[in-house]
Short mmCIF file of C-alpha atoms in Angstrom, two decimals:
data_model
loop_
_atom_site.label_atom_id
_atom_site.label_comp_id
_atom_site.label_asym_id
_atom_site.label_seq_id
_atom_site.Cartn_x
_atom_site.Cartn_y
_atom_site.Cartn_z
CA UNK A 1 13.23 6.05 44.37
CA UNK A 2 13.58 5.33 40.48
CA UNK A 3 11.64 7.15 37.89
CA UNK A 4 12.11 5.08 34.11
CA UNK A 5 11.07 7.64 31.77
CA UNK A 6 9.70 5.39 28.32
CA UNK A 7 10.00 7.16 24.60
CA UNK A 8 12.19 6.35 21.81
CA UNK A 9 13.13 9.89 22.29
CA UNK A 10 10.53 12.03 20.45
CA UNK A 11 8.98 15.31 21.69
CA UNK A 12 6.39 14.12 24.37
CA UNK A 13 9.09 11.79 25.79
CA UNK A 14 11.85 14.76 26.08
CA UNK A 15 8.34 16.72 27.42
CA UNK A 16 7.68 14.07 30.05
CA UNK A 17 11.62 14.29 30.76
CA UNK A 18 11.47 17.47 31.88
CA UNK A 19 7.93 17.54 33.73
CA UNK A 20 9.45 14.58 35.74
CA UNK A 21 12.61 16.59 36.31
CA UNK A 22 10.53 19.76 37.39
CA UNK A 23 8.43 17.56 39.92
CA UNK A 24 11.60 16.17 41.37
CA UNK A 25 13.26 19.17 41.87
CA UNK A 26 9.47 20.89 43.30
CA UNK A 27 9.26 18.08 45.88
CA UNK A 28 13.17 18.37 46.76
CA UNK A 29 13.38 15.18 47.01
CA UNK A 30 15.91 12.56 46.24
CA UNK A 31 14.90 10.16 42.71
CA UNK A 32 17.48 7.85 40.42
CA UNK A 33 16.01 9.28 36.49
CA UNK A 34 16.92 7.15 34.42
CA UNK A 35 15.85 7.31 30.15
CA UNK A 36 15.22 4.13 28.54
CA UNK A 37 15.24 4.38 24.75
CA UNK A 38 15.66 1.07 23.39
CA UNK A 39 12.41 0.11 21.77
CA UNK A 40 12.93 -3.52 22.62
CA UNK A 41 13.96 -2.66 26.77
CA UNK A 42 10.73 -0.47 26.79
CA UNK A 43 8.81 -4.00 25.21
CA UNK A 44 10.36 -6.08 27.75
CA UNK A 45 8.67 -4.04 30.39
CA UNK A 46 5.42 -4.12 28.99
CA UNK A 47 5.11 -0.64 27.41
CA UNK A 48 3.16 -0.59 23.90
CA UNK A 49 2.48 3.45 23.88
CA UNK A 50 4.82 5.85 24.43
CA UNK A 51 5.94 7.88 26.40
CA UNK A 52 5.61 6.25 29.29
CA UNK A 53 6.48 6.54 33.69
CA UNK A 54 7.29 3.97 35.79
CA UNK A 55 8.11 4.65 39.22
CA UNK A 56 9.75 2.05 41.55
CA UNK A 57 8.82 -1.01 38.91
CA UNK A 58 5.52 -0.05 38.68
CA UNK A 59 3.75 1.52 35.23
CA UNK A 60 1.99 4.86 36.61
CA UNK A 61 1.57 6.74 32.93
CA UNK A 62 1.51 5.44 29.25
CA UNK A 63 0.79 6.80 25.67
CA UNK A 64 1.02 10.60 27.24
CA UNK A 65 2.61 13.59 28.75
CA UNK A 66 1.76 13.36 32.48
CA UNK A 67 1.97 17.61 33.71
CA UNK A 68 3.88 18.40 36.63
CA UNK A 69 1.00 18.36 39.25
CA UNK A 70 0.33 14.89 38.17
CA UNK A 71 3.92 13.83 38.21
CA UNK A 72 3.86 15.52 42.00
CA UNK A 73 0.67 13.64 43.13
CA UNK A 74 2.37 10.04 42.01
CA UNK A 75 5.54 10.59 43.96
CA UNK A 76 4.06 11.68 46.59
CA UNK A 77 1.70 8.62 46.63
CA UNK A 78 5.27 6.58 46.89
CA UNK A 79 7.19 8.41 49.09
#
């Protein structure tokens, strides 16, 4: 599984950084995190509000924090 984690790297992207990495470790399962903080590679996927999740290609949460229980019930959803 890959989680993108969207955000030019301001306080709700850090935020949704470390709910994602929470939800992974809750789970115990297995997930590629990767940060993307280019402006223009978060564009070229689509993104216009910050921060933002994709998971496996696919936009799940954009222009706010998603909490851990929420981050949970999306991977879950994919695994």
């Amino acid at each position: 599984m890959k989680i993108e984690i969207l955000g030019t790297g301001c306080m709700k992207c850090k935020r949704l950084a470390k709910n994602v990495e929470s939800a992974v470790a809750e789970l115990g399962i297995s997930a590629e995190i990767e940060k993307v903080e280019d402006i223009t590679a978060i564009m070229d996927k689509g993104v216009m509000l910050t921060p933002a999740l994709i998971v496996d290609g696919e936009l799940r949460v954009s222009g706010r924090v998603a909490d851990v229980k929420e981050i949970k019930e999306i991977l879950q959803g994919v695994i």
